[in-house]
XYZ file of C-alpha atoms in Angstrom:
303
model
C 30.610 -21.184 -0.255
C 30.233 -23.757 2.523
C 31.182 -23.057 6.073
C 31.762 -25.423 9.117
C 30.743 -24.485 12.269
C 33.192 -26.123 15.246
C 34.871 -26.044 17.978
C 38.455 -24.744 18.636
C 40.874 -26.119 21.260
C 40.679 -23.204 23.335
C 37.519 -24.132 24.823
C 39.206 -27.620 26.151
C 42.329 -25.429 27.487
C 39.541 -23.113 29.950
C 38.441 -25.842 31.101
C 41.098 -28.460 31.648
C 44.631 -26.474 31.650
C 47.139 -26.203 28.994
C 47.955 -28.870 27.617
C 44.743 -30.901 29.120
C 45.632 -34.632 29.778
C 44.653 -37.714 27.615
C 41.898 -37.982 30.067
C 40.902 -34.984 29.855
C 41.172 -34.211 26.082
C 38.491 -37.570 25.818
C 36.601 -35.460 28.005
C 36.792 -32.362 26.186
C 35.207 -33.895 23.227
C 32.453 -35.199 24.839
C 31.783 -31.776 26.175
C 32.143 -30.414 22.642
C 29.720 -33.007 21.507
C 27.293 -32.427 24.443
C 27.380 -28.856 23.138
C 26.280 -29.885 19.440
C 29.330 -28.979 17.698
C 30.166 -31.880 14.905
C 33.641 -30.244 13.732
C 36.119 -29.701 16.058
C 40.379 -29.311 16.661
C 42.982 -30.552 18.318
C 46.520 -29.972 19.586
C 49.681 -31.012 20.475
C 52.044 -28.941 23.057
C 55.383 -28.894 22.562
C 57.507 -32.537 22.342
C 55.871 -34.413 24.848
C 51.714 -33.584 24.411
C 52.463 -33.904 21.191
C 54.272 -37.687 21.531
C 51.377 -38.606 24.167
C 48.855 -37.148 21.607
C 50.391 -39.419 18.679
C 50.363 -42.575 21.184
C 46.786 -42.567 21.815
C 45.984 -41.683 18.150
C 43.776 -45.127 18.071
C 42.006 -44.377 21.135
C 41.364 -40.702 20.602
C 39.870 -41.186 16.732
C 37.702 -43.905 17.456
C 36.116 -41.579 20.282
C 35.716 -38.897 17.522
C 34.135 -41.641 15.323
C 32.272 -42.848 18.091
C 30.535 -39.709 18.938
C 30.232 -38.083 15.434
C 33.085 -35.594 15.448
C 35.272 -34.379 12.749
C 38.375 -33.076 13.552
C 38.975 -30.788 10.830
C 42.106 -28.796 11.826
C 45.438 -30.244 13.949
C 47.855 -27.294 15.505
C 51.435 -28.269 16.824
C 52.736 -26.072 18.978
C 56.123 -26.377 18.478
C 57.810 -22.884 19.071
C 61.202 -24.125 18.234
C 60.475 -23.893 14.752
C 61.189 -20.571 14.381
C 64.719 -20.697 16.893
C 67.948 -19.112 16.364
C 69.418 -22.593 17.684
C 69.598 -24.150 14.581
C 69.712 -27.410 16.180
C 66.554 -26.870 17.948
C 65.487 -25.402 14.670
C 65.436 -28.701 13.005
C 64.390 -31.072 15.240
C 60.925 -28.595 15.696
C 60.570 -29.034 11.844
C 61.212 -32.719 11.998
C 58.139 -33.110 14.471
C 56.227 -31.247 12.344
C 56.206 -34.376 9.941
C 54.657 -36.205 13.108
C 52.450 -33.423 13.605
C 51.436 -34.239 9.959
C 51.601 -37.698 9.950
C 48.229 -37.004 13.132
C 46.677 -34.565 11.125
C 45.974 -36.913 8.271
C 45.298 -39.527 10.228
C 42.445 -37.626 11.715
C 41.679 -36.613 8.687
C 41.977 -32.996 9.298
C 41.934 -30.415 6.354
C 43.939 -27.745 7.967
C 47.265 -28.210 9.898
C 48.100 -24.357 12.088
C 51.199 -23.065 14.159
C 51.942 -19.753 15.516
C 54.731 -17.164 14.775
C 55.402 -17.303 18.773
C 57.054 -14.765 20.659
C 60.220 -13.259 19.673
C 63.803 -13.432 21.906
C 62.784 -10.956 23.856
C 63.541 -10.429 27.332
C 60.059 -9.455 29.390
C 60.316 -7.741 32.514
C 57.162 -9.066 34.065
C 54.310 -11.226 32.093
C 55.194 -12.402 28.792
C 52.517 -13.632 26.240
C 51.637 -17.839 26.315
C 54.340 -18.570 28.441
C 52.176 -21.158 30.314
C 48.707 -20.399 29.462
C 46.617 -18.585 26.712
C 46.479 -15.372 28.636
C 44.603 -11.959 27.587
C 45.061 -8.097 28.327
C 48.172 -8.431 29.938
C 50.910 -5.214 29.321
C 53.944 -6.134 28.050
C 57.533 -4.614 29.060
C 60.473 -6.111 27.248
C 64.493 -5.446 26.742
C 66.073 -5.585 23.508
C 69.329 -7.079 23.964
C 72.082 -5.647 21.695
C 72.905 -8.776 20.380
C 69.712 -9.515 18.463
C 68.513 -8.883 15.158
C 65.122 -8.845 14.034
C 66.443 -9.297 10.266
C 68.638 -13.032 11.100
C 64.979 -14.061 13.095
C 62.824 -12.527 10.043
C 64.887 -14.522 7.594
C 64.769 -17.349 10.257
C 61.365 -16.905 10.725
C 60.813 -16.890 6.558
C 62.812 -19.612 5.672
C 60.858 -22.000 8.046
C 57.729 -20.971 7.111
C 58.482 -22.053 3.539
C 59.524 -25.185 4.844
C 56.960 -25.870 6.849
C 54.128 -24.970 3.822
C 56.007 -27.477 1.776
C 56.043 -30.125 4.561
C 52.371 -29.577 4.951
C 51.408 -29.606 0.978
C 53.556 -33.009 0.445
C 51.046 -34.252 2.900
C 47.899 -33.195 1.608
C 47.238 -30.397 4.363
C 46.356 -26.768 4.395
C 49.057 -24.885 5.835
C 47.721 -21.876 8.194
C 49.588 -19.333 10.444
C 47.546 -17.626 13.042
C 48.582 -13.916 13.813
C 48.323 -13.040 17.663
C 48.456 -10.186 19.497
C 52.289 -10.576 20.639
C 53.708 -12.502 18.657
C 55.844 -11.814 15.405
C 53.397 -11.705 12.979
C 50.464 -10.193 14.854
C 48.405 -8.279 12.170
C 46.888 -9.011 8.679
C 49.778 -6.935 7.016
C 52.549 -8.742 8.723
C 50.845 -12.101 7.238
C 50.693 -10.497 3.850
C 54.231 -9.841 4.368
C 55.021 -13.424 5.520
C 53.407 -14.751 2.460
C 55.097 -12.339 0.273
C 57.830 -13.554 1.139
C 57.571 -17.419 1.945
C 55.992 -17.359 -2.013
C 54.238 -20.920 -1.384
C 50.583 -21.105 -2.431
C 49.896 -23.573 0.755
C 50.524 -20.411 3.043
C 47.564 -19.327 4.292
C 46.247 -17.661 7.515
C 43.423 -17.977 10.445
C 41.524 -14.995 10.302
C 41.283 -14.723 14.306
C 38.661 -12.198 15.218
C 39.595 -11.242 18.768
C 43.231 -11.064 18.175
C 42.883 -8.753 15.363
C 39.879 -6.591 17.227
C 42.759 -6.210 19.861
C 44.807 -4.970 17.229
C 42.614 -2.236 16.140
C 42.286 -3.587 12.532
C 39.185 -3.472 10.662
C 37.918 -6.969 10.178
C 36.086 -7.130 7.072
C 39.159 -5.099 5.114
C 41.094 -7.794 7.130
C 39.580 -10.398 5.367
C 39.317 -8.662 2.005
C 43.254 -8.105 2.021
C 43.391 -12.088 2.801
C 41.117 -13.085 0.340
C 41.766 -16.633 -0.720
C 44.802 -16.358 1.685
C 41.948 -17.003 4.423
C 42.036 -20.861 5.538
C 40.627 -21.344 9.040
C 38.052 -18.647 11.004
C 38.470 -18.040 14.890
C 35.828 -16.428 16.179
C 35.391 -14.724 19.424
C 34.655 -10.969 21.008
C 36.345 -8.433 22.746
C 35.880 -4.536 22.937
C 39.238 -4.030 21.352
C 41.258 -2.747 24.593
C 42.219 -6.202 24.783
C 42.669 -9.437 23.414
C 40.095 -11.499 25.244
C 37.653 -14.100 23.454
C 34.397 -13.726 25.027
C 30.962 -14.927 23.214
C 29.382 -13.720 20.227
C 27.589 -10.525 20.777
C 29.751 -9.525 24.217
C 32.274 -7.065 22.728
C 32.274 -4.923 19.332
C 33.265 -7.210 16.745
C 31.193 -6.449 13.342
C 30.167 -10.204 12.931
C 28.004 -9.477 9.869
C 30.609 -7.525 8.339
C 32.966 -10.471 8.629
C 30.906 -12.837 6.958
C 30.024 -10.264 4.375
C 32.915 -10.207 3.360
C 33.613 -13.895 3.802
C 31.169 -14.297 1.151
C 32.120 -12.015 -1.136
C 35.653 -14.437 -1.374
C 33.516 -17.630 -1.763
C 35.006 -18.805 1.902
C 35.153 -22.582 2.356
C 36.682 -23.769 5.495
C 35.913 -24.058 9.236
C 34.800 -21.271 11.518
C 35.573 -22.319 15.329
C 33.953 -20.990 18.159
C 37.361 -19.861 19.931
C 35.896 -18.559 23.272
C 37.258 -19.185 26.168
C 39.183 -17.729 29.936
C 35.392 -16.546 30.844
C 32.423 -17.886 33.551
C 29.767 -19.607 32.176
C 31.908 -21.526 29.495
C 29.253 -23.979 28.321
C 26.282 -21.472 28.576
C 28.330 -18.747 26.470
C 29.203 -21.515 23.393
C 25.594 -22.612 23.409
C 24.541 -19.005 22.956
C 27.211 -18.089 20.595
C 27.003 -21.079 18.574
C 22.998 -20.319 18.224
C 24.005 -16.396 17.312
C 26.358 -18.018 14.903
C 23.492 -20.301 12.905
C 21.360 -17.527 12.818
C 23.619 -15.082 11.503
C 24.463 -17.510 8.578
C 21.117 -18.224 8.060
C 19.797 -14.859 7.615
C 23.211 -13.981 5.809
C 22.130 -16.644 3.460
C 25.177 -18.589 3.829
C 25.452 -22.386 3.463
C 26.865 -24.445 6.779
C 27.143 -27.323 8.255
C 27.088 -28.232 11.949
């Protein structure tokens, strides 16, 4: 077991808005850096952030190289991918080969989407829409006309595709269940995976997303298992689905890693903390929490 200790996108997102600007995402990284992390990710929003991220590719690697980073995971956020239009169906999936085409030229291990939010109509906030928002209430309308089975089987069938996409390009494919969204809880991702049936499925264990959801993390992770690709970690109290710093909320951070070790875990674990005061401060202290907790957990890292 080897774990890498980085930095997920989120923290760039508190502090520069969603998606942050070239600028800005150059900046990001030297804040990650300035922070000590060595692994980090990166991401592309939608069609265009994605397209801007692809054009300055060049620029954005050799600053990575430059300063030491490795960016070990690349997430697209391309929420067409799982549309009822088929047309915007496929053209989602056929960015998803650009998103690939970045991913290795980073040289990233993992490549991660989202299930997104389902056709809903909200009456009031709805989850993402602009920003990565936490413990807001949800009110939504059915309308008559959908049917969860036509988006499941929507939902299934690019999943698949999207595993093989990933697999033909030497990536890791990982879904990351949110609090929201249409696969929001470790059982809904075994049920995804059931079935997709492709062995290049696998999932981010998310700790404050699935704290929210009242599960308990370390059976979490041993239903996952080997299913397990990527590790967010963050804190809440489990009212909502906030990611504060290590040690703020009620996560059971030793039993998570317990159990990480018991399945040999090899992968990235991302400090994914962010929406708080104190930003910097809190990832310096929860990166130091981290260390020590692997350390006296006796497992192997690198950071």
């Amino acid at each position: 077991m080897m774990v890498k200790v980085g930095c997920c996108w989120l923290y760039a997102i508190s502090k520069y808005g969603y998606p942050p600007s070239i600028a800005d995402t150059k900046q990001a990284l030297k804040d990650m850096k300035a922070l000590g992390f060595k692994y980090v990710e990166l991401e592309g929003v939608r069609e265009e952030n994605l397209r801007e991220v692809y054009a300055h590719r060049h620029e954005l690697k050799a600053l990575c190289d430059d300063l030491g980073l490795v960016v070990d995971n690349f997430c697209p956020v391309l929420p067409d991918v799982v549309s009822l239009d088929e047309g915007k169906r496929r053209h989602a999936l056929s960015l998803f080969d650009l998103a690939c085409e970045l991913a290795n030229f980073f040289g990233c291990t993992t490549i991660q989407t989202d299930s997104f939010v389902p056709p809903l109509e909200f009456e009031g906030p709805a989850p993402y829409k602009q920003m990565v928002d936490f413990g807001i209430q949800f009110k939504v309308k059915v309308d008559p006309q959908f049917s969860w089975e036509r988006q499941w089987a929507v939902l299934v069938d690019s999943f698949r595709t999207l595993a093989q996409k990933a697999e033909q390009a030497g990536l890791k494919f990982c879904l990351e269940p949110r609090v929201g969204e249409m696969v929001s809880n470790t059982d809904a991702a075994l049920r995804l995976f059931d079935h997709v049936g492709h062995e290049n499925l696998g999932f981010v264990l998310d700790t404050g997303h699935l704290n929210a959801q009242k599960e308990l993390l370390p059976l979490s992770v041993e239903k996952l298992g080997k299913r397990i690709f990527y590790v967010h970690l963050s804190d809440n109290d489990g009212k909502t689905n906030e990611h504060l710093g290590l040690g703020r909320g009620k996560v059971d951070f030793e039993g998570v890693f317990l159990a990480l070790k018991k399945h040999g875990f090899n992968g990235m674990v991302g400090l994914d903390i962010g929406r708080i005061p104190d930003l910097d401060e809190e990832m310096r202290r929860s990166r130091e929490t981290l260390l020590e907790l692997l350390e006296r957990l006796g497992i192997p890292y690198d950071a």
